[in-house]
Coordinates of N, CA and C in Angstrom, one line a residue:
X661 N 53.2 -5.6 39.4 CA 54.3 -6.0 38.6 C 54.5 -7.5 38.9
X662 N 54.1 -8.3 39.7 CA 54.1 -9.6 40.3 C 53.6 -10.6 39.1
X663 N 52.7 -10.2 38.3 CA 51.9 -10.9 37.8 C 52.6 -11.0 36.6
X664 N 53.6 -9.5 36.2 CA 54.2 -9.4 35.0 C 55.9 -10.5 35.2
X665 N 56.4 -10.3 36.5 CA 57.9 -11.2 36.6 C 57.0 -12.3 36.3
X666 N 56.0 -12.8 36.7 CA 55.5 -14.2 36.7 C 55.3 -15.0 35.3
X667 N 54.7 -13.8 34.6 CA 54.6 -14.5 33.1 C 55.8 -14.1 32.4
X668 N 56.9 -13.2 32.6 CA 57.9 -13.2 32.0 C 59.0 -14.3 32.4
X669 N 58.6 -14.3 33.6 CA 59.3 -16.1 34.2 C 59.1 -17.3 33.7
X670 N 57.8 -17.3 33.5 CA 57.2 -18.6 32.9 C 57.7 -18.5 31.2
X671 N 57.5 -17.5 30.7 CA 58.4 -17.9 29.4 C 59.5 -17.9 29.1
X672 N 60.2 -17.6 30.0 CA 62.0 -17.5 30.1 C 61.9 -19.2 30.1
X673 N 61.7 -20.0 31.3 CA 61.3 -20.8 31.5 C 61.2 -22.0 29.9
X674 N 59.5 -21.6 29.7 CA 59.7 -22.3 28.4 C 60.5 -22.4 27.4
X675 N 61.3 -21.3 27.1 CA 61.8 -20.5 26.0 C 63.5 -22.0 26.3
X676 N 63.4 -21.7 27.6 CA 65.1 -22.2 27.9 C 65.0 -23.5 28.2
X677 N 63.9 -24.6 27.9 CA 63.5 -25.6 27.9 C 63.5 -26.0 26.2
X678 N 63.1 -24.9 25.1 CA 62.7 -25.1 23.9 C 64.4 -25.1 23.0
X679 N 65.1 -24.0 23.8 CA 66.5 -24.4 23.8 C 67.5 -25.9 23.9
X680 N 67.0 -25.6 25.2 CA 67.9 -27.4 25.5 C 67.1 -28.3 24.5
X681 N 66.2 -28.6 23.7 CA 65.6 -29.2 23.8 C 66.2 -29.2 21.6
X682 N 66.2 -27.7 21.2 CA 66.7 -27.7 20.0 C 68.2 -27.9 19.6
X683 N 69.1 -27.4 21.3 CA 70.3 -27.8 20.8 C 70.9 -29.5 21.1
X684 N 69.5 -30.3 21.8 CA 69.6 -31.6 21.2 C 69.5 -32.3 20.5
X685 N 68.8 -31.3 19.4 CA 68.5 -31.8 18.3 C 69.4 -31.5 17.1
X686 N 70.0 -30.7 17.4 CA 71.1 -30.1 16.6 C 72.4 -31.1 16.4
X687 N 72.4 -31.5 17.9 CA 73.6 -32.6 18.2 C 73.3 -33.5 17.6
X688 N 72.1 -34.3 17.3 CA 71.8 -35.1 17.0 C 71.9 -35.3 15.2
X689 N 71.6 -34.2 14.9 CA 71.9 -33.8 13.2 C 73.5 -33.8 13.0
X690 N 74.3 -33.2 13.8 CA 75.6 -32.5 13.8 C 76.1 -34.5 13.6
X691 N 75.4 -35.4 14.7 CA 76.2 -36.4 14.9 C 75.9 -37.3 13.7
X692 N 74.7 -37.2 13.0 CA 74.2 -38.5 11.9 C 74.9 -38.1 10.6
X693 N 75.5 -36.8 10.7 CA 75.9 -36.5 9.5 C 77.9 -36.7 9.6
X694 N 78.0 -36.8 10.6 CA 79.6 -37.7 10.9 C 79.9 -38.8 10.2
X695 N 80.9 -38.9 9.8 CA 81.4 -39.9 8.9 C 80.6 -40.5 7.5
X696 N 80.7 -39.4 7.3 CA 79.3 -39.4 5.8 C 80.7 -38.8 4.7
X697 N 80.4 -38.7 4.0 CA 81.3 -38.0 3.1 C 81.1 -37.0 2.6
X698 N 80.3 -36.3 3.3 CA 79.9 -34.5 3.2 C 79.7 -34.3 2.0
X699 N 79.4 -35.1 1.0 CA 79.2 -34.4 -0.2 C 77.2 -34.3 -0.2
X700 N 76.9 -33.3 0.5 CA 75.0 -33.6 0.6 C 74.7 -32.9 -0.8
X701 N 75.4 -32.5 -1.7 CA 74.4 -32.1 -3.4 C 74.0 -33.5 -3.8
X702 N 75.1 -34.9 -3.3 CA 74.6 -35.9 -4.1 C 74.5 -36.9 -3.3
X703 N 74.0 -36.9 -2.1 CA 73.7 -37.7 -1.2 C 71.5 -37.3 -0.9
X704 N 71.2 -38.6 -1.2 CA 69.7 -37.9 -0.7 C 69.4 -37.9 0.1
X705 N 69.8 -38.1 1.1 CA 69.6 -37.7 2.5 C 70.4 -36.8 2.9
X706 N 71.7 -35.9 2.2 CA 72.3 -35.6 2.7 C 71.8 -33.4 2.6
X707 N 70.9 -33.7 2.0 CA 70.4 -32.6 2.0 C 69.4 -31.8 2.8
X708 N 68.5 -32.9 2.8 CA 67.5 -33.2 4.1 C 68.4 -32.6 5.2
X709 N 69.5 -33.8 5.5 CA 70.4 -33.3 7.0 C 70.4 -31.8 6.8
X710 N 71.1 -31.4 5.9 CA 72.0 -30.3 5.7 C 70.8 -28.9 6.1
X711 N 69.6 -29.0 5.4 CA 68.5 -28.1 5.7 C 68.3 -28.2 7.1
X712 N 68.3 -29.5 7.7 CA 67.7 -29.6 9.1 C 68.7 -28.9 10.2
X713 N 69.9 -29.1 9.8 CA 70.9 -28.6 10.5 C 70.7 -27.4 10.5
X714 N 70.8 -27.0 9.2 CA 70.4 -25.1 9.3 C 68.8 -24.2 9.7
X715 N 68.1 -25.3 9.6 CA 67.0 -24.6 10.1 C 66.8 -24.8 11.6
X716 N 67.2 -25.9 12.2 CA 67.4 -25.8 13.7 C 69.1 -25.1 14.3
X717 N 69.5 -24.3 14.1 CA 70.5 -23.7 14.1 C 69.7 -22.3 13.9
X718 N 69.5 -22.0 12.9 CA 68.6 -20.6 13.2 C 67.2 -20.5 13.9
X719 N 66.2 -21.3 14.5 CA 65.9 -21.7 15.5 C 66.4 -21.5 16.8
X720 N 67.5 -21.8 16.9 CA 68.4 -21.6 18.0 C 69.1 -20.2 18.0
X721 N 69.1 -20.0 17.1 CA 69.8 -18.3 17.2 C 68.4 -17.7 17.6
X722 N 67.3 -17.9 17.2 CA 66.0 -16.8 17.6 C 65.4 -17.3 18.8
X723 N 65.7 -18.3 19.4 CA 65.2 -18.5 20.7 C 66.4 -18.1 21.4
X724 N 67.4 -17.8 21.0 CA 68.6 -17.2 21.9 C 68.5 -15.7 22.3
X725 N 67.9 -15.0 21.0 CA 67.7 -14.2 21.1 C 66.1 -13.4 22.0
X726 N 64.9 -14.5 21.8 CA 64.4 -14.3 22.5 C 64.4 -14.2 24.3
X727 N 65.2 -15.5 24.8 CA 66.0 -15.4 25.9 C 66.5 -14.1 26.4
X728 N 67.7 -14.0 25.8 CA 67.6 -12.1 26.1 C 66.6 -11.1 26.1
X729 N 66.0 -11.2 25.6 CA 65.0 -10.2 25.5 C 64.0 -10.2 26.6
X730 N 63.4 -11.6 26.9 CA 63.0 -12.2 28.3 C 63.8 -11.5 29.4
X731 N 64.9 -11.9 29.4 CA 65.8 -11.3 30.2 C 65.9 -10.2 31.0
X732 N 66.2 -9.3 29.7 CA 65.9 -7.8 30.0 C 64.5 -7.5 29.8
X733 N 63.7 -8.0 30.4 CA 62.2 -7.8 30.4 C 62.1 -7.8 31.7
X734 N 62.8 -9.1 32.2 CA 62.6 -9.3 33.9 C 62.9 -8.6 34.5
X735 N 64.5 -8.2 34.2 CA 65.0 -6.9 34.7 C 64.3 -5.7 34.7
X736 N 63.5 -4.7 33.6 CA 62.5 -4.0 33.4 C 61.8 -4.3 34.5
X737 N 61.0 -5.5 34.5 CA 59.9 -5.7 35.7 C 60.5 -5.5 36.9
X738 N 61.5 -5.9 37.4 CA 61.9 -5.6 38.6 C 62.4 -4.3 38.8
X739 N 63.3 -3.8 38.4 CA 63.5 -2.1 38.8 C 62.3 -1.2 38.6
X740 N 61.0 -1.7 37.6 CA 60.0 -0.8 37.9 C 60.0 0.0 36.5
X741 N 60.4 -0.4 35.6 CA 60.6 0.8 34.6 C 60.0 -0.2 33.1
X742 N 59.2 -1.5 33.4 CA 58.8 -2.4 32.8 C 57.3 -2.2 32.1
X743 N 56.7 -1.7 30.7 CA 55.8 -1.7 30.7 C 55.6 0.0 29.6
X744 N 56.8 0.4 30.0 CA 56.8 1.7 29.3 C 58.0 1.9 27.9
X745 N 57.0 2.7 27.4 CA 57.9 2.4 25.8 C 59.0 3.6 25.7
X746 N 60.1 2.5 25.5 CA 61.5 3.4 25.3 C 61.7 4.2 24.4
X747 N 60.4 4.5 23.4 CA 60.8 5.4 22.5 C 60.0 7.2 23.3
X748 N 59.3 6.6 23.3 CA 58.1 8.0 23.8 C 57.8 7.4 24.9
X749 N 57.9 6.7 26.2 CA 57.6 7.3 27.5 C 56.2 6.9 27.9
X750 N 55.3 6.4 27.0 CA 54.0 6.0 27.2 C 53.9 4.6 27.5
X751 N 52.9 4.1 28.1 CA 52.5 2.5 28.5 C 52.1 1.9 27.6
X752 N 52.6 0.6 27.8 CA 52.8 0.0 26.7 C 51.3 -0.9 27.0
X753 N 50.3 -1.0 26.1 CA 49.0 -1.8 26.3 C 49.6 -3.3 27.4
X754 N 48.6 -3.5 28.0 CA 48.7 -4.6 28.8 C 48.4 -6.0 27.8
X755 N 47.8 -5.6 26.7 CA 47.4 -6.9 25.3 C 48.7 -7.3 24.9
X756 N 49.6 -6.0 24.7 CA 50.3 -6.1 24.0 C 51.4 -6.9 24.6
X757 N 51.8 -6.6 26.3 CA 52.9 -7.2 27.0 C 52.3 -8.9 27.0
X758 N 50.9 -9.2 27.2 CA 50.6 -10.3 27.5 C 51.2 -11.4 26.4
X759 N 51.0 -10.8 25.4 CA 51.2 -11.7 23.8 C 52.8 -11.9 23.8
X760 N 53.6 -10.0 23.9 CA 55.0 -10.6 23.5 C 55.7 -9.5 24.7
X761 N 55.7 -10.3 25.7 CA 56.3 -9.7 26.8 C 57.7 -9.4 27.2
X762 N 58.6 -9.6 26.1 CA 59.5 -8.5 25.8 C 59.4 -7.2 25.0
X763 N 58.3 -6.6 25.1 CA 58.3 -5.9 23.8 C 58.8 -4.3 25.1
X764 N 59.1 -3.9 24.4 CA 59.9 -2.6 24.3 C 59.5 -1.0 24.3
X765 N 58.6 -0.9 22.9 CA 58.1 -0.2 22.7 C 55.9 -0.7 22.6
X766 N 55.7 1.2 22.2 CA 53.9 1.0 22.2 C 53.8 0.5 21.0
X767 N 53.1 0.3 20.3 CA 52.4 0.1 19.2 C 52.8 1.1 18.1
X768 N 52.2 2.2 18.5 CA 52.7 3.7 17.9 C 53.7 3.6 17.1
X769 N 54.8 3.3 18.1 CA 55.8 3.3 17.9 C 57.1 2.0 17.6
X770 N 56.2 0.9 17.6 CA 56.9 -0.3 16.6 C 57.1 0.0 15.3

């Protein structure tokens, strides 16, 4: 299980790097669009901003969410119950944890 905390560490890791790193870009959108006069249907940049805002914003909700999921992966790995699928009880391929090592369930059963 050493090997599995390790690479679920290492992407928590990345994941919470790719975070900080989108919610300063968020700030950075949130700030250029300050003292604008919010009307972005007729601003040509102001649309641009407005998609960028939203698309690094839901960005940030799915890496938030991946985070947790990490999370409760590590935990899995440590109490020992990491690797086995919550629906039916069987092991979960070792391909499968390497690619998306919060996953939950087998194959079967995604």
């Amino acid at each position: 299980m050493t090997d599995a905390v390790e690479r679920i560490a290492g992407r928590l890791t990345r994941v919470e790097d790719l975070l900080a790193a989108l919610r300063r870009d968020h700030a950075d959108l949130v700030s250029a669009a300050e003292g604008d006069n919010g009307d972005d249907e007729h601003d040509p940049e102001g649309a641009t901003l407005a998609w960028e805002r939203e698309h690094t914003a839901a960005l940030i909700a799915r890496s938030e969410a991946e985070r947790e999921a990490l999370r409760s992966a590590l935990g899995r790995a440590r109490d020992g119950s990491y690797g086995r699928c919550e629906r039916c009880g069987s092991a979960i391929p070792t391909e499968r944890l390497e690619v998306r090592p919060s996953a939950t369930t087998c194959v079967a059963c995604a």
